[in-house]
PDB file of C-alpha atoms and ligand atoms in Angstrom:
ATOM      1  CA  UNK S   1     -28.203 -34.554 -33.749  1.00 47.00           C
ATOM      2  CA  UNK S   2     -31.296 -36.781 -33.744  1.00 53.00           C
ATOM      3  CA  UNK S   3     -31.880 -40.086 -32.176  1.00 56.00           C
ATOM      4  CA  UNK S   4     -31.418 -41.849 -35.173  1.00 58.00           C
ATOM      5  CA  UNK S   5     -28.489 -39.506 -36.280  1.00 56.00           C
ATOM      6  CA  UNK S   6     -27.167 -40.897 -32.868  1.00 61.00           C
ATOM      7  CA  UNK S   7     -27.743 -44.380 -32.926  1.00 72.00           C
ATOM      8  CA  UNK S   8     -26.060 -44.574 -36.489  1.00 72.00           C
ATOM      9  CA  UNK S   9     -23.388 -42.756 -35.285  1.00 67.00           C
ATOM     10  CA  UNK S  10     -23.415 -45.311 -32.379  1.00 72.00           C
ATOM     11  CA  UNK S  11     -22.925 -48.190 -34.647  1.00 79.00           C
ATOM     12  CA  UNK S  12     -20.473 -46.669 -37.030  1.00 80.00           C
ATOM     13  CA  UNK S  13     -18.320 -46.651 -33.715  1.00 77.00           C
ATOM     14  CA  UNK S  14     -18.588 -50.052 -32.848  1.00 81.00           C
ATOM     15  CA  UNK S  15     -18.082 -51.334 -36.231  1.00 86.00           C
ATOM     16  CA  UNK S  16     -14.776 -48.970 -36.571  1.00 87.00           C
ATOM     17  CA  UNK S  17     -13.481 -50.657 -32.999  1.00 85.00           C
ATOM     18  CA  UNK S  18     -14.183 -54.194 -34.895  1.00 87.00           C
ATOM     19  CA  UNK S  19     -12.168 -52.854 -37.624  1.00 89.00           C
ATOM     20  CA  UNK S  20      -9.568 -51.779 -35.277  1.00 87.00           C
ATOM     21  CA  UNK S  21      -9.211 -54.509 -33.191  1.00 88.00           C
ATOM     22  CA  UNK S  22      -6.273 -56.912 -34.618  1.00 86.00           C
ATOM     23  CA  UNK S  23      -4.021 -53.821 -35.081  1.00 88.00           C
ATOM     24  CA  UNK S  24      -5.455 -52.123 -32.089  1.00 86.00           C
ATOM     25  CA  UNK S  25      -2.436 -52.490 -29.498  1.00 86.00           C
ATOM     26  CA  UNK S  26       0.206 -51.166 -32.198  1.00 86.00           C
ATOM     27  CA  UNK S  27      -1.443 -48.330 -32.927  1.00 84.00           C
ATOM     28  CA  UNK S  28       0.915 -44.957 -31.929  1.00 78.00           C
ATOM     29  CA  UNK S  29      -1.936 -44.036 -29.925  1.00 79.00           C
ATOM     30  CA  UNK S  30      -1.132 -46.776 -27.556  1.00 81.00           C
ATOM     31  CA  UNK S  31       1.956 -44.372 -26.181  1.00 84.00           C
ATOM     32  CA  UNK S  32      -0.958 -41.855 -25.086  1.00 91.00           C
ATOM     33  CA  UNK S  33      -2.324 -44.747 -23.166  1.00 92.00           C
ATOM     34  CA  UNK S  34       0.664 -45.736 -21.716  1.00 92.00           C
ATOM     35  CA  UNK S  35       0.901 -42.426 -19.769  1.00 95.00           C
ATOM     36  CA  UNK S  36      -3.196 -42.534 -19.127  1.00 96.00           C
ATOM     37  CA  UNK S  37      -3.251 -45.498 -17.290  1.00 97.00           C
ATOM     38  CA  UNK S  38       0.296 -44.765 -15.420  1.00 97.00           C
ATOM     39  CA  UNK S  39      -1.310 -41.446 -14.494  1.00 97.00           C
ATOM     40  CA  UNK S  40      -4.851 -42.799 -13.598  1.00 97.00           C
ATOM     41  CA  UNK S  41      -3.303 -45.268 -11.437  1.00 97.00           C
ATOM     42  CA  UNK S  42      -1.172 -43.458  -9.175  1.00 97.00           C
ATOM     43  CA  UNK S  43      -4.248 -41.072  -8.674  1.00 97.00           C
ATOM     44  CA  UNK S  44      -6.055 -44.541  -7.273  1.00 97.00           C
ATOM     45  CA  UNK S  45      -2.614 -44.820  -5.282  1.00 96.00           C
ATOM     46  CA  UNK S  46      -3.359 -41.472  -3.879  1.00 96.00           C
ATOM     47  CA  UNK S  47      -7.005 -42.663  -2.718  1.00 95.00           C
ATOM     48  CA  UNK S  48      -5.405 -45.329  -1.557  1.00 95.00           C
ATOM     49  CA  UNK S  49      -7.922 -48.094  -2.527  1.00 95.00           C
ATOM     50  CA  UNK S  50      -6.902 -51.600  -2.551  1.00 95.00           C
ATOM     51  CA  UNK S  51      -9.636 -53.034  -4.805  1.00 98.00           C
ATOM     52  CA  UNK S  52     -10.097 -57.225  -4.745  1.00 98.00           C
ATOM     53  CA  UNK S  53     -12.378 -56.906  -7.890  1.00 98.00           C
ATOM     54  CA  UNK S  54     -12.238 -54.617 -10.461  1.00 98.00           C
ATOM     55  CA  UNK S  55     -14.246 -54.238 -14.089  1.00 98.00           C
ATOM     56  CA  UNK S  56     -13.142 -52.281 -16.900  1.00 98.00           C
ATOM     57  CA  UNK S  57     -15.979 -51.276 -19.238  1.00 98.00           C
ATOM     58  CA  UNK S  58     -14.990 -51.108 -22.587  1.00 97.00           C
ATOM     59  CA  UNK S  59     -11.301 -52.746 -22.078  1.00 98.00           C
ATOM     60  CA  UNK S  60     -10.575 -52.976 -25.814  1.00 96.00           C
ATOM     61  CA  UNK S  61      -7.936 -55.465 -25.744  1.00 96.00           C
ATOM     62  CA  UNK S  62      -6.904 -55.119 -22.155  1.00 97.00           C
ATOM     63  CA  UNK S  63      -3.993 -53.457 -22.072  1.00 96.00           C
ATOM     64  CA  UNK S  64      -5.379 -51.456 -18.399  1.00 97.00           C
ATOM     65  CA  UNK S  65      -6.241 -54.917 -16.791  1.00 98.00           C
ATOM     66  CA  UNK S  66      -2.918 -56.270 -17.920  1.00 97.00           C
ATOM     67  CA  UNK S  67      -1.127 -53.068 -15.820  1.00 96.00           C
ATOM     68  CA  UNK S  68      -3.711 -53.476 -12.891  1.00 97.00           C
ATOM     69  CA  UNK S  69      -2.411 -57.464 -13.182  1.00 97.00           C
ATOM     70  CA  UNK S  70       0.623 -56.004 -12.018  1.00 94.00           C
ATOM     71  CA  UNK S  71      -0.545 -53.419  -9.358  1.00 96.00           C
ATOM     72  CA  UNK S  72      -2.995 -55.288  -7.574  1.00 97.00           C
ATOM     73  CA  UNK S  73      -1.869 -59.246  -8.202  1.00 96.00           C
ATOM     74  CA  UNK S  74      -4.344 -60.752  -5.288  1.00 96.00           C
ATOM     75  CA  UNK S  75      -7.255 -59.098  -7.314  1.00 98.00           C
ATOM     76  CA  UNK S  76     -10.287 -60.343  -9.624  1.00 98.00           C
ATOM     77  CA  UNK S  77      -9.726 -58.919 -12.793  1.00 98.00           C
ATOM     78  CA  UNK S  78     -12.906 -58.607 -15.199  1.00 98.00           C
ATOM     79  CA  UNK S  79     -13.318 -57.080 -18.929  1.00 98.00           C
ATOM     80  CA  UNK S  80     -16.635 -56.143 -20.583  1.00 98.00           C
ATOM     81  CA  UNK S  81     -16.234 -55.187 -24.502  1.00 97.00           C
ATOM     82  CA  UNK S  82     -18.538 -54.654 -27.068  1.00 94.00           C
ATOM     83  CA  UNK S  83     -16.647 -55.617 -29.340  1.00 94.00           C
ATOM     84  CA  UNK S  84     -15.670 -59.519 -30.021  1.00 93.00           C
ATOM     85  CA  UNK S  85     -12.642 -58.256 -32.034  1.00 94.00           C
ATOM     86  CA  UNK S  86     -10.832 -56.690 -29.320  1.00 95.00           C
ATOM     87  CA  UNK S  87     -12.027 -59.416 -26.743  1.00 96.00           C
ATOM     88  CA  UNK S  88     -10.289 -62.450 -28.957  1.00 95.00           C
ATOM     89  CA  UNK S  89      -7.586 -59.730 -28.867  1.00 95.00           C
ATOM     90  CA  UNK S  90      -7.627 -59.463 -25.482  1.00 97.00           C
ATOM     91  CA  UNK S  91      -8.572 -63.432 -24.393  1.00 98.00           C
ATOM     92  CA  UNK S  92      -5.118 -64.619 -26.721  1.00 97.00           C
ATOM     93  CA  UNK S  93      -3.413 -62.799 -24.352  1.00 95.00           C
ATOM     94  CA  UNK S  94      -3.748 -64.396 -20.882  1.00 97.00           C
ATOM     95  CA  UNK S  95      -1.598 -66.379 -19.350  1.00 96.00           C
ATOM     96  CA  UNK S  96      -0.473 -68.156 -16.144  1.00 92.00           C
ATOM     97  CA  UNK S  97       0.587 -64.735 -14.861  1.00 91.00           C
ATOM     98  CA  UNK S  98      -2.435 -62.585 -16.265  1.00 96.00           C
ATOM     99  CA  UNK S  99      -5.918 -64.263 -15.624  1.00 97.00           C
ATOM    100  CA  UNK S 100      -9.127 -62.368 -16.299  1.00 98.00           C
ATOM    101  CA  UNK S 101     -12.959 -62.498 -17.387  1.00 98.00           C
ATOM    102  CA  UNK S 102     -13.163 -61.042 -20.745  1.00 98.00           C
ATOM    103  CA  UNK S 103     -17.391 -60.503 -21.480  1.00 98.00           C
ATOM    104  CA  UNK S 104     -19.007 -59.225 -24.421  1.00 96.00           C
ATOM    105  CA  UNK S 105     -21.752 -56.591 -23.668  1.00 95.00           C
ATOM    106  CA  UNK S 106     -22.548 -52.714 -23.081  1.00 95.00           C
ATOM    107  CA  UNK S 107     -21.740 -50.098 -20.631  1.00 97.00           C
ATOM    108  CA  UNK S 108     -25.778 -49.632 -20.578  1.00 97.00           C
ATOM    109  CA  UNK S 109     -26.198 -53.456 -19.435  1.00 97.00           C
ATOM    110  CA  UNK S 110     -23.401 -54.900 -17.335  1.00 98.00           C
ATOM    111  CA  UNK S 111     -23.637 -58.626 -17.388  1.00 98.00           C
ATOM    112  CA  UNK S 112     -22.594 -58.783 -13.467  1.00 98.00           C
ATOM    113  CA  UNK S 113     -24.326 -58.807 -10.293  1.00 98.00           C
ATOM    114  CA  UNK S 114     -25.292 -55.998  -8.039  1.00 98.00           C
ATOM    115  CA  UNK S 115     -22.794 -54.576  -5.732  1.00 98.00           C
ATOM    116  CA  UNK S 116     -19.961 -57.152  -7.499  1.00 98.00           C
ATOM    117  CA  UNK S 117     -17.033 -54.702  -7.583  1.00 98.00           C
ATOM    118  CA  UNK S 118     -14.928 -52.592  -5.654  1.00 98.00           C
ATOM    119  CA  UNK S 119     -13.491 -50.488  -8.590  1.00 98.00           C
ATOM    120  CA  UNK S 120     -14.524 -50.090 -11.802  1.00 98.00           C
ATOM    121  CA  UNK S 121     -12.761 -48.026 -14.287  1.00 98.00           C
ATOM    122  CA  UNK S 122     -13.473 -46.703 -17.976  1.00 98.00           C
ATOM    123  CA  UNK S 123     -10.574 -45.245 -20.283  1.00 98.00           C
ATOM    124  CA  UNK S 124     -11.229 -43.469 -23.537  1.00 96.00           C
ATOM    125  CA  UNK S 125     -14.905 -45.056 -24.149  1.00 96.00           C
ATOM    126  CA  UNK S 126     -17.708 -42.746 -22.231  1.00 97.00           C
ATOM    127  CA  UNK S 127     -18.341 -40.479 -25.299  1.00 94.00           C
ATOM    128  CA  UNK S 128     -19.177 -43.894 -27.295  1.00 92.00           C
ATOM    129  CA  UNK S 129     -21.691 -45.397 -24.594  1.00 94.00           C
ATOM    130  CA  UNK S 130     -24.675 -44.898 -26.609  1.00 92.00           C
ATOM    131  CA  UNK S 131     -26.253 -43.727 -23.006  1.00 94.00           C
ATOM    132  CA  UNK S 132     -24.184 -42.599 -20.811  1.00 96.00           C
ATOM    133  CA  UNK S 133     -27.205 -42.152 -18.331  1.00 96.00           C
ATOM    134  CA  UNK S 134     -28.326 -45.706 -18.483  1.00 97.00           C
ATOM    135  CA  UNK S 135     -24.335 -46.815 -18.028  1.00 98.00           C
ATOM    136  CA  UNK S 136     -23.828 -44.310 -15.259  1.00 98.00           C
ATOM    137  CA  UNK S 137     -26.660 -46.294 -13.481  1.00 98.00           C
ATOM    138  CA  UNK S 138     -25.318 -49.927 -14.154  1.00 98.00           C
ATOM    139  CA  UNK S 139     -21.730 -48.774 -12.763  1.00 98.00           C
ATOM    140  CA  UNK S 140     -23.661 -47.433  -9.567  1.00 98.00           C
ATOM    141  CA  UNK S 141     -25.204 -50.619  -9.523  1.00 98.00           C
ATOM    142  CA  UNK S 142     -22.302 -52.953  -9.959  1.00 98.00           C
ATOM    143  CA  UNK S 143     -20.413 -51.021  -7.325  1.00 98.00           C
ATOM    144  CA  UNK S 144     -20.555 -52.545  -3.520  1.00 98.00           C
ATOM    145  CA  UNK S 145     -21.189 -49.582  -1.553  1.00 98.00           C
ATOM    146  CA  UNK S 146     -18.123 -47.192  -0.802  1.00 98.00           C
ATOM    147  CA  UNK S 147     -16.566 -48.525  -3.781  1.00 98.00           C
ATOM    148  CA  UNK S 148     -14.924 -46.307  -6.466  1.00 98.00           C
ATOM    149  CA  UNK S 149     -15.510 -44.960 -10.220  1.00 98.00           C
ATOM    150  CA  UNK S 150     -12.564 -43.555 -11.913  1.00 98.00           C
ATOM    151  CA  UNK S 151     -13.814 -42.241 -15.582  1.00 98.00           C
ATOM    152  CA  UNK S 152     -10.857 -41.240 -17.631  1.00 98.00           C
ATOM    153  CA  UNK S 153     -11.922 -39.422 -21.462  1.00 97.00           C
ATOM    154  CA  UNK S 154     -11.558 -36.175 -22.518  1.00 94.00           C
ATOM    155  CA  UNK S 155     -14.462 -34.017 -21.456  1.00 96.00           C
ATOM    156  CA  UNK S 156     -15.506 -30.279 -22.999  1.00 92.00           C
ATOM    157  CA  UNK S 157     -13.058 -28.255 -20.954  1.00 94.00           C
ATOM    158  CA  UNK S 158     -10.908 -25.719 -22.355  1.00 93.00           C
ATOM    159  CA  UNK S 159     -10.160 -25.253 -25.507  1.00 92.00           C
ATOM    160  CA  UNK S 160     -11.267 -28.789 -26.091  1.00 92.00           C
ATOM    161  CA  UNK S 161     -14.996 -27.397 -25.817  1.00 91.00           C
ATOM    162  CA  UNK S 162     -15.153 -25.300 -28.574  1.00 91.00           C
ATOM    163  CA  UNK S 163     -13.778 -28.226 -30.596  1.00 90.00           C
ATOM    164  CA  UNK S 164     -16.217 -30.698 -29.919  1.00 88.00           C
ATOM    165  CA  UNK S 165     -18.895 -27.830 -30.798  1.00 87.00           C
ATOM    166  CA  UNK S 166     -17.128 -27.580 -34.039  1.00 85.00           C
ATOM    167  CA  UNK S 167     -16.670 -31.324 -34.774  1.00 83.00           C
ATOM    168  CA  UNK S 168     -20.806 -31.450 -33.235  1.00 84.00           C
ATOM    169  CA  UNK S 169     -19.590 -33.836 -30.962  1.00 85.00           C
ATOM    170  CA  UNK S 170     -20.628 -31.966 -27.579  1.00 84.00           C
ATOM    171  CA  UNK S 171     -23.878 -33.597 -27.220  1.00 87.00           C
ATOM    172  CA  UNK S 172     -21.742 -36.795 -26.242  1.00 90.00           C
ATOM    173  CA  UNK S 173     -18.282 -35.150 -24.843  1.00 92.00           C
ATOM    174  CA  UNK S 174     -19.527 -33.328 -21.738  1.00 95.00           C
ATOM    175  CA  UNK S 175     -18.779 -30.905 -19.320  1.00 95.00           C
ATOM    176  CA  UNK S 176     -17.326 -31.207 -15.617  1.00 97.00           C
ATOM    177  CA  UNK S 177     -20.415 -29.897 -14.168  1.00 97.00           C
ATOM    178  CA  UNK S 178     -22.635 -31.785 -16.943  1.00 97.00           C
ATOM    179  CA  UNK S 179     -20.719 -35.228 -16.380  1.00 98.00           C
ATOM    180  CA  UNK S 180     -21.149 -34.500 -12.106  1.00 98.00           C
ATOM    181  CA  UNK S 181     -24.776 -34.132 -12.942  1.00 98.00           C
ATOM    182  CA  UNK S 182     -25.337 -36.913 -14.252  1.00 98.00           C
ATOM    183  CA  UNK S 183     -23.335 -39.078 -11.855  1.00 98.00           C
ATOM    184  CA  UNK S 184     -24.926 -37.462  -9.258  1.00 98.00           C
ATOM    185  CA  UNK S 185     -28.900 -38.355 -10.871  1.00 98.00           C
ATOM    186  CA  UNK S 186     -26.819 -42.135 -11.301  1.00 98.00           C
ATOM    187  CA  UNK S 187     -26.406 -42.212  -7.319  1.00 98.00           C
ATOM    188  CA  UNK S 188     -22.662 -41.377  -7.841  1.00 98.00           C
ATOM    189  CA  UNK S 189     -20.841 -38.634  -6.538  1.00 98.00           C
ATOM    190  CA  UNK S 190     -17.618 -37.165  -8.190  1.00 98.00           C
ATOM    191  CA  UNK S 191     -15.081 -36.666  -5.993  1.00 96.00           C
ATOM    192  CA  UNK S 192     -11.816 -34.940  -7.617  1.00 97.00           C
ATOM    193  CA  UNK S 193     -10.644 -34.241 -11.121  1.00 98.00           C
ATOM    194  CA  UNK S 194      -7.122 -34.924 -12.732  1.00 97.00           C
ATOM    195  CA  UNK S 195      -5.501 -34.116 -16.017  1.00 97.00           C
ATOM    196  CA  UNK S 196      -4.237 -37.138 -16.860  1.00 97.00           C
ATOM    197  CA  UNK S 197      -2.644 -36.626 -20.441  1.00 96.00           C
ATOM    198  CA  UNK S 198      -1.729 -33.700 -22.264  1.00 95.00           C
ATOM    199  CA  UNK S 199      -1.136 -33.206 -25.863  1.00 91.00           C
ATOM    200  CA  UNK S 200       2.546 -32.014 -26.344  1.00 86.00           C
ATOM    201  CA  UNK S 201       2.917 -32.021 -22.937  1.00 87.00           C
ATOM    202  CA  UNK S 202       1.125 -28.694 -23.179  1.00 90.00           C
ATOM    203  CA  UNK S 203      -2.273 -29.126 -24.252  1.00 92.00           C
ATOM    204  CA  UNK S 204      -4.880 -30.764 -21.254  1.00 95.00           C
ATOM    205  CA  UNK S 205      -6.780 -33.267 -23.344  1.00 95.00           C
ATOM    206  CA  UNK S 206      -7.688 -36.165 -21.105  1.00 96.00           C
ATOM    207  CA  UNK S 207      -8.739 -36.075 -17.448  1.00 97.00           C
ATOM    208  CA  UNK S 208     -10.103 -38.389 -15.050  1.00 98.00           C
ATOM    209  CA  UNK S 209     -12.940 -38.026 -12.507  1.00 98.00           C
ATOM    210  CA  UNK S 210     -13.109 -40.514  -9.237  1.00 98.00           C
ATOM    211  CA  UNK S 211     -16.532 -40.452  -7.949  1.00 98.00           C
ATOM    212  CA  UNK S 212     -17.620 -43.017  -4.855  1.00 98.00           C
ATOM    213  CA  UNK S 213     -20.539 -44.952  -5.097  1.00 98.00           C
ATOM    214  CA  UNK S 214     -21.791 -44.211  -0.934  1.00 98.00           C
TER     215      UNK S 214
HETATM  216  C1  SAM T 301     -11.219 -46.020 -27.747  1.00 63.74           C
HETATM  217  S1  SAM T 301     -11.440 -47.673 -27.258  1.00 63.74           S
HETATM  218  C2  SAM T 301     -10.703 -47.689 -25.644  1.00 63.74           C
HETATM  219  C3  SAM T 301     -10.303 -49.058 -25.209  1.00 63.74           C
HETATM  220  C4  SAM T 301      -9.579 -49.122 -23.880  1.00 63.74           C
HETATM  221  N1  SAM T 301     -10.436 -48.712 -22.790  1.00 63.74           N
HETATM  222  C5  SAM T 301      -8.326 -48.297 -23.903  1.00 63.74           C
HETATM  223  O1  SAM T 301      -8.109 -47.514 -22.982  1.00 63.74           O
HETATM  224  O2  SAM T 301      -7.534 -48.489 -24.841  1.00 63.74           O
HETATM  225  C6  SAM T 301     -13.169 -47.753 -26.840  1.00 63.74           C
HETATM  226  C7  SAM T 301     -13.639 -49.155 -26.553  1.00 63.74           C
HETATM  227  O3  SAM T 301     -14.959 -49.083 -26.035  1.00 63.74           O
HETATM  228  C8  SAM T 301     -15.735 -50.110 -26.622  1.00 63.74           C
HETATM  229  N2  SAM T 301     -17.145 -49.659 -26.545  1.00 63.74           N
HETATM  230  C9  SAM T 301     -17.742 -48.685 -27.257  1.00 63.74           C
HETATM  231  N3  SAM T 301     -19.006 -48.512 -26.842  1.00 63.74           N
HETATM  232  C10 SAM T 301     -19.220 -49.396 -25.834  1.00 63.74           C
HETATM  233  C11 SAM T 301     -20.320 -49.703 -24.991  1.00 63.74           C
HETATM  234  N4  SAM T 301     -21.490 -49.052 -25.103  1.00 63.74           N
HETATM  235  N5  SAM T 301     -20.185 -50.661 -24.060  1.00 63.74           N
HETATM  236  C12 SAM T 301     -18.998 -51.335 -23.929  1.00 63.74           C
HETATM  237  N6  SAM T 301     -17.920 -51.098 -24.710  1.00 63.74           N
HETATM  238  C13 SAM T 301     -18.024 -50.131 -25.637  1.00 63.74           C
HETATM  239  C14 SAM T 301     -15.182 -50.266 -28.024  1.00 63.74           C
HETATM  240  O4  SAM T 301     -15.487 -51.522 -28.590  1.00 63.74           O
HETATM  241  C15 SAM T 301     -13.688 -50.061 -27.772  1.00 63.74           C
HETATM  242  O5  SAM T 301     -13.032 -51.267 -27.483  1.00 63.74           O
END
């Protein structure tokens, strides 16, 4: 694929999520999240972090901060979307008991401070970062030191990597060792790897990878 192949691909994305957004949450797909998130957060349970300020990059409408609302009530809850779509989406639904700071931007230029968070998370929306170096670098730089990256999407492992050749998506769906490499150039290191959904129950299709920012 070229660059500009890349880039157009890039925008067709964002304009599909735009698309997407007011019907977004009832999608059926939202059942796979469901078990994603439920999944990625007892692994954080199992690292036993206890974060106090936490960013989700590419939130959509917010359904992950709304079930970290519930897990971790003391903390600072913050959304970045580049999408407006799914933000309005997303802003319509706080409340007294769900407060959060829904920003527009990219993965490849966080609109926060260095160091800011303690955990930062990303569901279903590395393969669409238009650079997944560049956003690898902002999420090492938004991290305090010793804080946490959990990166849940579904990577070329399996039987899944011969289908991204075959859909010529591999030069944006990556391997373990390719997606450690890269973290690991970003100042990040990847700590442990988790199937986190299955299709049929039978099928590994997405996993997570926690990596610590030292
Ligand atoms: C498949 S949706 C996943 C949304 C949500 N994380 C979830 O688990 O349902 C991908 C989201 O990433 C957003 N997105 C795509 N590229 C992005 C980028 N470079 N920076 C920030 N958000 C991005 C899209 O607008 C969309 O809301």
């Amino acid at each position: 694929m070229t660059a500009q192949d890349d880039t157009k691909a890039y925008r067709r994305d964002i304009a599909q999520f735009e698309k997407l957004s007011a019907k977004y949450e009832r999608m059926r797909i939202q059942a796979i999240r469901v078990q994603i998130y439920a999944n990625l957060l007892k692994e954080l349970e199992n690292a036993g972090v206890n974060p106090k300020r936490i960013l989700d990059v590419g939130c959509g409408t917010g359904v992950l901060l709304r079930t970290l609302a519930d897990r971790y009530p003391d903390a600072e809850l913050h959304g970045l979307d580049i999408s407006p779509g799914m933000l309005r989406e997303a802003r319509a639904k706080l409340s007294e008991d769900f407060q959060a700071d829904f920003r527009q931007g990219a993965a490849e230029d966080l609109p926060y401070e260095d160091g800011h968070f303690d955990l930062v998370l990303s569901t279903i929306c590395f393969h669409h970062w238009h650079s997944r170096v560049d956003g690898l670098r902002e999420v090492h730089r938004v991290l305090a030191p010793g804080g946490l990256f959990g990166l849940a999407d579904h990577f070329a492992i399996g039987w899944l990597r011969p289908m991204f050749t075959l859909f010529r998506m591999r030069d944006r769906v990556h391997t373990p060792a390719e997606v450690e490499s890269l973290m690991a150039d970003a100042g990040l290191g990847a700590r442990e790897w988790h199937l986190v959904y299955s299709l049929r129950r039978r099928y590994p299709f997405i996993h997570a990878v926690l990596a610590d920012r030292p």
